[in-house]
Coordinates of C-alpha atoms in Angstrom, one line a residue:
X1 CA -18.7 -45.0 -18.3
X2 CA -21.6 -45.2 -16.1
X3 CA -21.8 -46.4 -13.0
X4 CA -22.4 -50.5 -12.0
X5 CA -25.4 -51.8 -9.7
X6 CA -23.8 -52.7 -6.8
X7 CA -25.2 -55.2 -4.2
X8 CA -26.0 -54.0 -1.0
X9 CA -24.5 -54.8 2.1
X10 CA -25.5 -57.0 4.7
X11 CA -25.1 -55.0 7.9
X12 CA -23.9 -56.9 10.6
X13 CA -25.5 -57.1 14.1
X14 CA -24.6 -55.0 17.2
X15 CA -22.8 -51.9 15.2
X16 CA -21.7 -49.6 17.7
X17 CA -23.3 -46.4 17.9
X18 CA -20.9 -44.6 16.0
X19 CA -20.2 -46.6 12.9
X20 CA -22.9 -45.5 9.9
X21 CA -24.6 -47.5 8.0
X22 CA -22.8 -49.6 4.6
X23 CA -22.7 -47.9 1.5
X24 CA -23.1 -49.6 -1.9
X25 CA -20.1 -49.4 -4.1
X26 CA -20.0 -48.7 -8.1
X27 CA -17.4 -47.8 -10.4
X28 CA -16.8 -44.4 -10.9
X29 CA -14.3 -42.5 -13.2
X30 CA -15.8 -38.8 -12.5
X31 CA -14.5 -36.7 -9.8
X32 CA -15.2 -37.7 -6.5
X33 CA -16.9 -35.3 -3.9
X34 CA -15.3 -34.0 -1.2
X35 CA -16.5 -33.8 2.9
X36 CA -18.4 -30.9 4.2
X37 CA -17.1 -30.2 7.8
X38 CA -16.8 -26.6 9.5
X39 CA -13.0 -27.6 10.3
X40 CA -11.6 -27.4 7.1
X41 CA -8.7 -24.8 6.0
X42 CA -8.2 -24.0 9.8
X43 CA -7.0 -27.1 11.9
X44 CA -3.9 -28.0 9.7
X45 CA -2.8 -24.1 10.0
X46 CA -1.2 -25.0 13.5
X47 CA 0.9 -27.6 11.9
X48 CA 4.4 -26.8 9.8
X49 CA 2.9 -27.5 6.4
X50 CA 6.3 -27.8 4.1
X51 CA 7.4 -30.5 6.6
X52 CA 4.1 -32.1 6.2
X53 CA 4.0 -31.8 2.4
X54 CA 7.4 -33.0 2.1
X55 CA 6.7 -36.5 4.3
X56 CA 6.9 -39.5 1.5
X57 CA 4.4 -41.4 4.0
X58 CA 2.2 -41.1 6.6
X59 CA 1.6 -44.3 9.2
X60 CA -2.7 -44.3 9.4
X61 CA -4.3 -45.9 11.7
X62 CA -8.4 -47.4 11.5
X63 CA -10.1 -49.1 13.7
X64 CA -10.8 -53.1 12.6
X65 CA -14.3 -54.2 13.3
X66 CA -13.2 -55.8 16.7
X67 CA -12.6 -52.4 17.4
X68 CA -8.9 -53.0 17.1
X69 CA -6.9 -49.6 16.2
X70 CA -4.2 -51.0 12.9
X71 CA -1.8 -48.8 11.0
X72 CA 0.2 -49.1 8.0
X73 CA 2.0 -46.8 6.0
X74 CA 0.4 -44.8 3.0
X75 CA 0.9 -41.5 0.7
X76 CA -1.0 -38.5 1.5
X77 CA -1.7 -35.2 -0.5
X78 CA -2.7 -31.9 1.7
X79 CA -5.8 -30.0 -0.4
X80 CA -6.1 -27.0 -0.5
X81 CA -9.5 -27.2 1.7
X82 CA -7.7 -27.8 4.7
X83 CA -8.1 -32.1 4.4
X84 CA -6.1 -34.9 3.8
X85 CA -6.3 -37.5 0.4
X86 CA -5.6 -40.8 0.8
X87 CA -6.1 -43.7 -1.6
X88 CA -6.1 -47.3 -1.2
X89 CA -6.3 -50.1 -4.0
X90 CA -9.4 -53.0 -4.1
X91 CA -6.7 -55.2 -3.2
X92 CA -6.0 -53.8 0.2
X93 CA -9.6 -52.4 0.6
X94 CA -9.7 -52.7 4.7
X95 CA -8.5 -49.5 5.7
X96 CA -11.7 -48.2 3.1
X97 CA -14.1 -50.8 4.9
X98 CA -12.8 -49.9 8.3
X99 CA -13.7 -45.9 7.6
X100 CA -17.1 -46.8 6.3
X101 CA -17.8 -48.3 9.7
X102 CA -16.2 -46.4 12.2
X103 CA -15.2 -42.8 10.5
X104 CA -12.1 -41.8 13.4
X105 CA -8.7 -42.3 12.3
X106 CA -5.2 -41.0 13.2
X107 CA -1.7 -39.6 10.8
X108 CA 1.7 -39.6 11.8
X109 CA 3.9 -38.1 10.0
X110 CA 7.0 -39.6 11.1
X111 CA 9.6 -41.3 8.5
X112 CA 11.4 -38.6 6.4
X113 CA 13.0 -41.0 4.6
X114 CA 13.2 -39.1 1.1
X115 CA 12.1 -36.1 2.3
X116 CA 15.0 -34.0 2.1
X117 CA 14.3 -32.6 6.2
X118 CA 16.5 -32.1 8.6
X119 CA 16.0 -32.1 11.2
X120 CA 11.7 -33.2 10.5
X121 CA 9.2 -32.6 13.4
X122 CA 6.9 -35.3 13.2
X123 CA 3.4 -34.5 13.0
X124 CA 0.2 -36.1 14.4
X125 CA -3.6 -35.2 13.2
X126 CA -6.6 -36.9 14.0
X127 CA -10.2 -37.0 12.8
X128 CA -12.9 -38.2 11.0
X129 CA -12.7 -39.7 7.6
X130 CA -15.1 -40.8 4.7
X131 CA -14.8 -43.0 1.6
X132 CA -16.9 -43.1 -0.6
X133 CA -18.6 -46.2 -2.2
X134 CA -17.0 -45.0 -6.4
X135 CA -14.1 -47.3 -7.9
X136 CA -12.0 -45.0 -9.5
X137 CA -10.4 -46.3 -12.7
X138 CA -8.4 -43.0 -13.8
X139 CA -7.3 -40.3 -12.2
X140 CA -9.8 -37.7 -12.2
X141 CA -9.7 -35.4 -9.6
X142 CA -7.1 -36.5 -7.9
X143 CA -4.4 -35.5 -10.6
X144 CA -2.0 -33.8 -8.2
X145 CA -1.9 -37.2 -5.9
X146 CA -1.0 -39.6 -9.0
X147 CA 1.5 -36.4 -10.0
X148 CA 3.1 -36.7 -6.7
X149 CA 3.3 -40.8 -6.7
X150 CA 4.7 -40.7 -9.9
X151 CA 7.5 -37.8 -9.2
X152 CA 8.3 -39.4 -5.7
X153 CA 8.1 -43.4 -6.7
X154 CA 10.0 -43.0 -10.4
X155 CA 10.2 -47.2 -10.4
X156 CA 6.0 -47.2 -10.4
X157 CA 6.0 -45.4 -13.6
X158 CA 7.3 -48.9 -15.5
X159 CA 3.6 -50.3 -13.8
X160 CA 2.2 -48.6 -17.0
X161 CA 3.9 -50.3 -19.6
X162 CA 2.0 -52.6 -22.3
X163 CA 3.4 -55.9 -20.6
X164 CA 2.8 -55.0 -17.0
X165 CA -0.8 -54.0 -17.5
X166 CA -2.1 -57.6 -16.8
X167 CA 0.0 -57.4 -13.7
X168 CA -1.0 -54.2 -12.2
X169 CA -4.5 -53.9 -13.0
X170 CA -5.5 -53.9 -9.3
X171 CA -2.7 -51.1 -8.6
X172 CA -4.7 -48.6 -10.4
X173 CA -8.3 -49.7 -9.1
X174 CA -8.8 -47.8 -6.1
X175 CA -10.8 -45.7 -3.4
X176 CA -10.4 -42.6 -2.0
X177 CA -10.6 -41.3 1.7
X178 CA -10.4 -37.9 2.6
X179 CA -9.7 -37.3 6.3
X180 CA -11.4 -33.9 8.2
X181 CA -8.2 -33.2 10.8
X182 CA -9.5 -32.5 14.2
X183 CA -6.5 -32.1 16.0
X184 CA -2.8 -31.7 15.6
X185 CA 0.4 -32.6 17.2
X186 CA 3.9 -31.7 16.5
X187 CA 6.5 -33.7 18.5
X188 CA 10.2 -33.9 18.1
X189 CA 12.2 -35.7 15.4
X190 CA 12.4 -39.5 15.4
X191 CA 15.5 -38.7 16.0
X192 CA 15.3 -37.5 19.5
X193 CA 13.9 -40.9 20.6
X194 CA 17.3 -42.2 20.8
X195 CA 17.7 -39.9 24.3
X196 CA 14.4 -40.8 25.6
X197 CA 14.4 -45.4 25.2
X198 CA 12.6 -47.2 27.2
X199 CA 14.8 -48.4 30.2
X200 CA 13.6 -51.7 32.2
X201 CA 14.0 -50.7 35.6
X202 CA 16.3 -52.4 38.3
X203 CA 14.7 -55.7 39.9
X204 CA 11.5 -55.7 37.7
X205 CA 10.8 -59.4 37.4
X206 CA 9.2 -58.6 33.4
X207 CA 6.2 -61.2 34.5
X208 CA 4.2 -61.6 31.6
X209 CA 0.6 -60.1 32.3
X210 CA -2.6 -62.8 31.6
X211 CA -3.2 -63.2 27.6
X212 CA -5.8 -61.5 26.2
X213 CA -8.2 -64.2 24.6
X214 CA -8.1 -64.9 21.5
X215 CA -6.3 -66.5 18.0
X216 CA -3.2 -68.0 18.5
X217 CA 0.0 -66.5 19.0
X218 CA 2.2 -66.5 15.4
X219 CA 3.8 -65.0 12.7
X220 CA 1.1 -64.1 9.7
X221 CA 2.4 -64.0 6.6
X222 CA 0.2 -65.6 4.2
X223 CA -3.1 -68.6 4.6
X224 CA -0.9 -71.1 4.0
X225 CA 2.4 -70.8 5.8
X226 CA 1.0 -67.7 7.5
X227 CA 1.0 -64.9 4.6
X228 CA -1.6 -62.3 5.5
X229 CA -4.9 -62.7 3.5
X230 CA -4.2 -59.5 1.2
X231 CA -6.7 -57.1 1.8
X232 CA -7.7 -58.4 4.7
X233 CA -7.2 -57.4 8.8
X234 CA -6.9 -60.8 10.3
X235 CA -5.4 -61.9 13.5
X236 CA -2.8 -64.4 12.9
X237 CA -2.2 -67.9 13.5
X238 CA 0.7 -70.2 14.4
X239 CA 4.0 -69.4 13.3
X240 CA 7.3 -69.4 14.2
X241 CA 9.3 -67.2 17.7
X242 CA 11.9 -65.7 17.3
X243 CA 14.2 -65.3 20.5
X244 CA 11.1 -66.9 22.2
X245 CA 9.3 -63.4 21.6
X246 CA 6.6 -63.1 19.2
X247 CA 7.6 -60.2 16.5
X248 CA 11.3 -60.0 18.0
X249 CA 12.7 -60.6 14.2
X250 CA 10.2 -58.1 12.6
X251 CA 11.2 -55.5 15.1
X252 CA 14.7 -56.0 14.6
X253 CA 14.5 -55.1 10.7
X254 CA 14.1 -51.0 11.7
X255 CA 15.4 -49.0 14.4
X256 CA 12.4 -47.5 16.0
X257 CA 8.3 -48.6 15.7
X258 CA 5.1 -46.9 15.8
X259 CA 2.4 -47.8 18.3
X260 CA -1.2 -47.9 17.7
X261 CA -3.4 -47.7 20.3
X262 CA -7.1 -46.1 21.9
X263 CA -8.0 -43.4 23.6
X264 CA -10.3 -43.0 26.2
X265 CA -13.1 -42.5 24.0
X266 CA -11.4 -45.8 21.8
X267 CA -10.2 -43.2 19.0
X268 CA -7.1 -44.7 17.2
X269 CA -3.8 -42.6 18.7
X270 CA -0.1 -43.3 17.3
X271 CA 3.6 -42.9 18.4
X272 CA 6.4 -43.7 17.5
X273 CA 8.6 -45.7 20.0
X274 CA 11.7 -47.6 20.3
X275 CA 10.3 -50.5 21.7
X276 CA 12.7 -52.6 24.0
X277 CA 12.3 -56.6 24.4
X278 CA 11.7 -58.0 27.7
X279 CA 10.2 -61.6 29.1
X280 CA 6.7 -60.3 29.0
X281 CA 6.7 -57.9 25.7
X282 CA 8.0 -54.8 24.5
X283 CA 8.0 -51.7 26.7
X284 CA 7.3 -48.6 24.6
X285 CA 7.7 -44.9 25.9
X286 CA 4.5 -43.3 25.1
X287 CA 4.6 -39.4 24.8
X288 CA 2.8 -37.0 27.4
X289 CA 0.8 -35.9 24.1
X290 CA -0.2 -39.2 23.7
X291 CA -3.9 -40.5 25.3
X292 CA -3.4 -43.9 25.2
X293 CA -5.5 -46.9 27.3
X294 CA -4.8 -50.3 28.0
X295 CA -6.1 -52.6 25.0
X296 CA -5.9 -53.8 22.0
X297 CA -2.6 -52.4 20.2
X298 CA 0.2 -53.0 17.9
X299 CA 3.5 -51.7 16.4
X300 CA 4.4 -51.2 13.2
X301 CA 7.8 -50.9 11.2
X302 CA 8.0 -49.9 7.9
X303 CA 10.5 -48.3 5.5
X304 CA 11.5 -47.3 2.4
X305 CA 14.5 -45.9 0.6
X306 CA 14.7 -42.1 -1.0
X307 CA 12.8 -43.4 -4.0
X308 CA 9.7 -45.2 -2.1
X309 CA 11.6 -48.7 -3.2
X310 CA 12.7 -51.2 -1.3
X311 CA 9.5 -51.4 0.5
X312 CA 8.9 -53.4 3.9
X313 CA 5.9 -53.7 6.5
X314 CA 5.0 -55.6 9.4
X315 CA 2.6 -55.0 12.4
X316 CA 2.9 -57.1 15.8
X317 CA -0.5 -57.5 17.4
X318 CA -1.4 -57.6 20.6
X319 CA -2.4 -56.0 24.5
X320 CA -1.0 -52.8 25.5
X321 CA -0.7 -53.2 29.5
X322 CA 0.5 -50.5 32.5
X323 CA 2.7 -52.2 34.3
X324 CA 5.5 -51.0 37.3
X325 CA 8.1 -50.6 34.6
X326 CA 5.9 -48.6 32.3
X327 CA 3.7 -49.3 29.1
X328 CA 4.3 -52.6 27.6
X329 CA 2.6 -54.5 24.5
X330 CA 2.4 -58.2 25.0
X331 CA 2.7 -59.4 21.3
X332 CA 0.3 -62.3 20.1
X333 CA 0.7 -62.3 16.3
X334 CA 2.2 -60.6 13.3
X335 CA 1.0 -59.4 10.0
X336 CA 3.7 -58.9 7.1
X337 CA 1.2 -58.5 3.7
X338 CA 4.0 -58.1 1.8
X339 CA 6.2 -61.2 2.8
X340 CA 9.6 -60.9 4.1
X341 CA 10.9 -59.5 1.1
X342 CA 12.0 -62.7 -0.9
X343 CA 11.3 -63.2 -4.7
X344 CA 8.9 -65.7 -4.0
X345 CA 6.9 -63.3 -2.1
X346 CA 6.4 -60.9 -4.7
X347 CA 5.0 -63.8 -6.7
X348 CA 2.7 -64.6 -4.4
X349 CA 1.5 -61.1 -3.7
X350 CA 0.5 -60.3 -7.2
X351 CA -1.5 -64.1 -7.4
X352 CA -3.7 -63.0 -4.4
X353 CA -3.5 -59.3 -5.1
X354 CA -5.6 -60.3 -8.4
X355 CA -7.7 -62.8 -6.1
X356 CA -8.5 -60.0 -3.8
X357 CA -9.7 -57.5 -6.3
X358 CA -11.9 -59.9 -7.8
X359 CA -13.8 -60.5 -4.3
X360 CA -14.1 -57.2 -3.5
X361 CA -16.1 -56.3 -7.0
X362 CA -17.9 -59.9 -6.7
X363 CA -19.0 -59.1 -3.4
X364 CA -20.8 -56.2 -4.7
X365 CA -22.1 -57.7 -8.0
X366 CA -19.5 -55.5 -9.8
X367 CA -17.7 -56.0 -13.1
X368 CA -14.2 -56.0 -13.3
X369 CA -13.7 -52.1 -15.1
X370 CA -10.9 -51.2 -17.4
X371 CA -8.4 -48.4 -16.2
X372 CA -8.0 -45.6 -18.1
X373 CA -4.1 -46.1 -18.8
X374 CA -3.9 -43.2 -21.0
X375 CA -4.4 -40.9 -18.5
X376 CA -2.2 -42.3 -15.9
X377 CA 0.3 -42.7 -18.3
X378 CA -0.4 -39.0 -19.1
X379 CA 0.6 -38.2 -15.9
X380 CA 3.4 -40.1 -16.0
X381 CA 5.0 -38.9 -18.8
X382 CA 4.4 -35.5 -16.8
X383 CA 6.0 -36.2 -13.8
X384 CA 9.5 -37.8 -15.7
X385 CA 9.6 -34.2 -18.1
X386 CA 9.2 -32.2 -14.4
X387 CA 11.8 -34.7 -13.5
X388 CA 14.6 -33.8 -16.4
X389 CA 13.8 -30.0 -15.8

């Protein structure tokens, strides 16, 4: 099929030097081109590659047009040009808008879950990423990736069936990013953070540092009774405290966190943390390795089980601070995009799922296009018969 006309983009006033200029979007089911850069094939060589391979997911972190560094949990595929292939559906198209504006992003490879390592170095890269403007509505070029999701997440297989098709349109609708690495970390197993926990120290006082202006503090989880808009970054609004501490429940759902903060330079950097409640916030140990600034931040918990089910997510905004006992974020709101995991949230996740693929491609005077399920389910079949062997 050809490609749509796309609207162009209005390009908002004061774009930082860095961020290039809005590209038009079109639907696209030809192969999708790849990012020159002298880098390729030689930064990820320093890295253990079979641990990095094996990882189910990634935390990535962009930076929101507030400048604000975000993470959330995605698949990744190594190519054999040295960069990294991500994918991200219309419905949760921020981390693509986020790229086409400001082009630095951050990996950690951190949560083996399913990975079958042990013990698993966890692995940070940096750099520069691109997406380009192309809907892709099969899978061309990017076989391997759908291969892999479909080997490691057996249950997303049934998303292909004749009655779910109406349901999971959006699912298959999606945009690539391919990441340049620039730099590479290897750190020690998330296990190891057990020995090294934040501590408050004796007689510190935890005095909450001044708020950082801005929304409400809150629990987001949807635009009526706080559900985060899906596909959307925004900051939260009112909601319910738990333990008087904003994000104290959400933590409490996974042992350890991963922190998302800037650099000097206001590059996004992650770590992953056990992050310890006090009066003012969380302290968060923050690795030597690590270049992070005061500012905008956030933690993030997500997991899975071996089969990439089971699936939870939830970020806790707010200001990363220096204080005497250390690095500490004070919280100020909290995203959860896929609710809290009850069966009224998965309803309500596919209704604005649907709603938020539709604004994406009316935004951009684009047709809704039809995915090419015969290829996917192509795939499909050949990741169960690689399966049974």
């Amino acid at each position: 099929m050809s490609p749509s006309r796309a609207l162009p983009e209005r390009a908002p006033s004061g774009r930082p030097p860095q961020e290039r200029p809005p590209v038009r979007d079109s639907v696209r089911n030809s192969v999708p081109g790849s990012v020159p850069g002298s880098v390729r094939g030689s930064v990820l060589g320093s890295a253990p590659l079979d641990a990095l391979d094996a990882y189910r997911t990634c935390e990535f972190a962009t930076l929101t047009r507030s400048g604000t560094p975000m993470a959330w949990p995605t698949a990744v595929a190594r190519r054999a040009d040295g960069t990294l292939l991500l994918t991200t559906s219309l419905a949760f198209a921020q981390k693509a808008l986020n790229v086409r504006r400001d082009g630095r992003v951050a990996l950690l490879f951190s949560d083996p879950t399913g990975s079958g390592l042990d013990p698993a170095p966890q692995i940070f890269v940096s750099g520069r990423a691109e997406c380009r403007e192309e809907v892709m509505t099969g899978p061309q070029g990017t076989e391997e990736y759908w291969r892999m999701l479909f080997e490691r997440q057996p249950h997303s297989r049934a998303y292909l069936s004749a009655p779910m098709r109406p349901l999971m349109h959006w699912y298959y609708l999606r945009l690539i990013i391919t990441v340049v690495p620039e730099q590479v970390i290897v750190r020690p197993p998330r296990d190891a953070l057990a020995a090294g926990a934040a501590a408050v120290p004796a007689g510190w006082a935890g005095s909450a540092p001044a708020p950082a202006p801005g929304p409400a503090s809150g629990t987001r989880v949807g635009r009526s009774r706080g559900a985060a808009r899906v596909g959307g970054s925004g900051s939260g609004a009112a909601g319910p405290r738990i333990g008087g501490l904003v994000g104290a429940g959400q933590l409490a759902r996974c042992a350890t966190a991963v922190l998302t903060a800037r650099d000097a330079s206001g590059a996004p950097v992650l770590a992953r943390t056990r992050p310890l409640p006090t009066a003012a916030g969380y302290l968060v140990d923050v690795p030597s390795d690590c270049a992070a600034t005061p500012g905008p931040a956030s933690l993030l918990v997500h997991r899975h089980d071996e089969l990439l089910d089971k699936m939870y997510n939830a970020v806790v905004r707010g200001e990363l601070h220096r204080t005497e006992a250390g690095w500490l974020l004070a919280p100020s709101s909290v995203v959860e995009p896929m609710g809290s995991g009850r069966a009224v949230d998965a309803v309500r996740v596919l209704r604005r799922t649907k709603r938020a693929t539709d604004r994406y491609l009316d935004r951009r005077g684009l047709r809704r296009p039809k995915v090419e399920w015969d290829l996917f389910r192509a795939l499909s079949e050949s990741a169960a018969r690689r399966e049974g062997t």
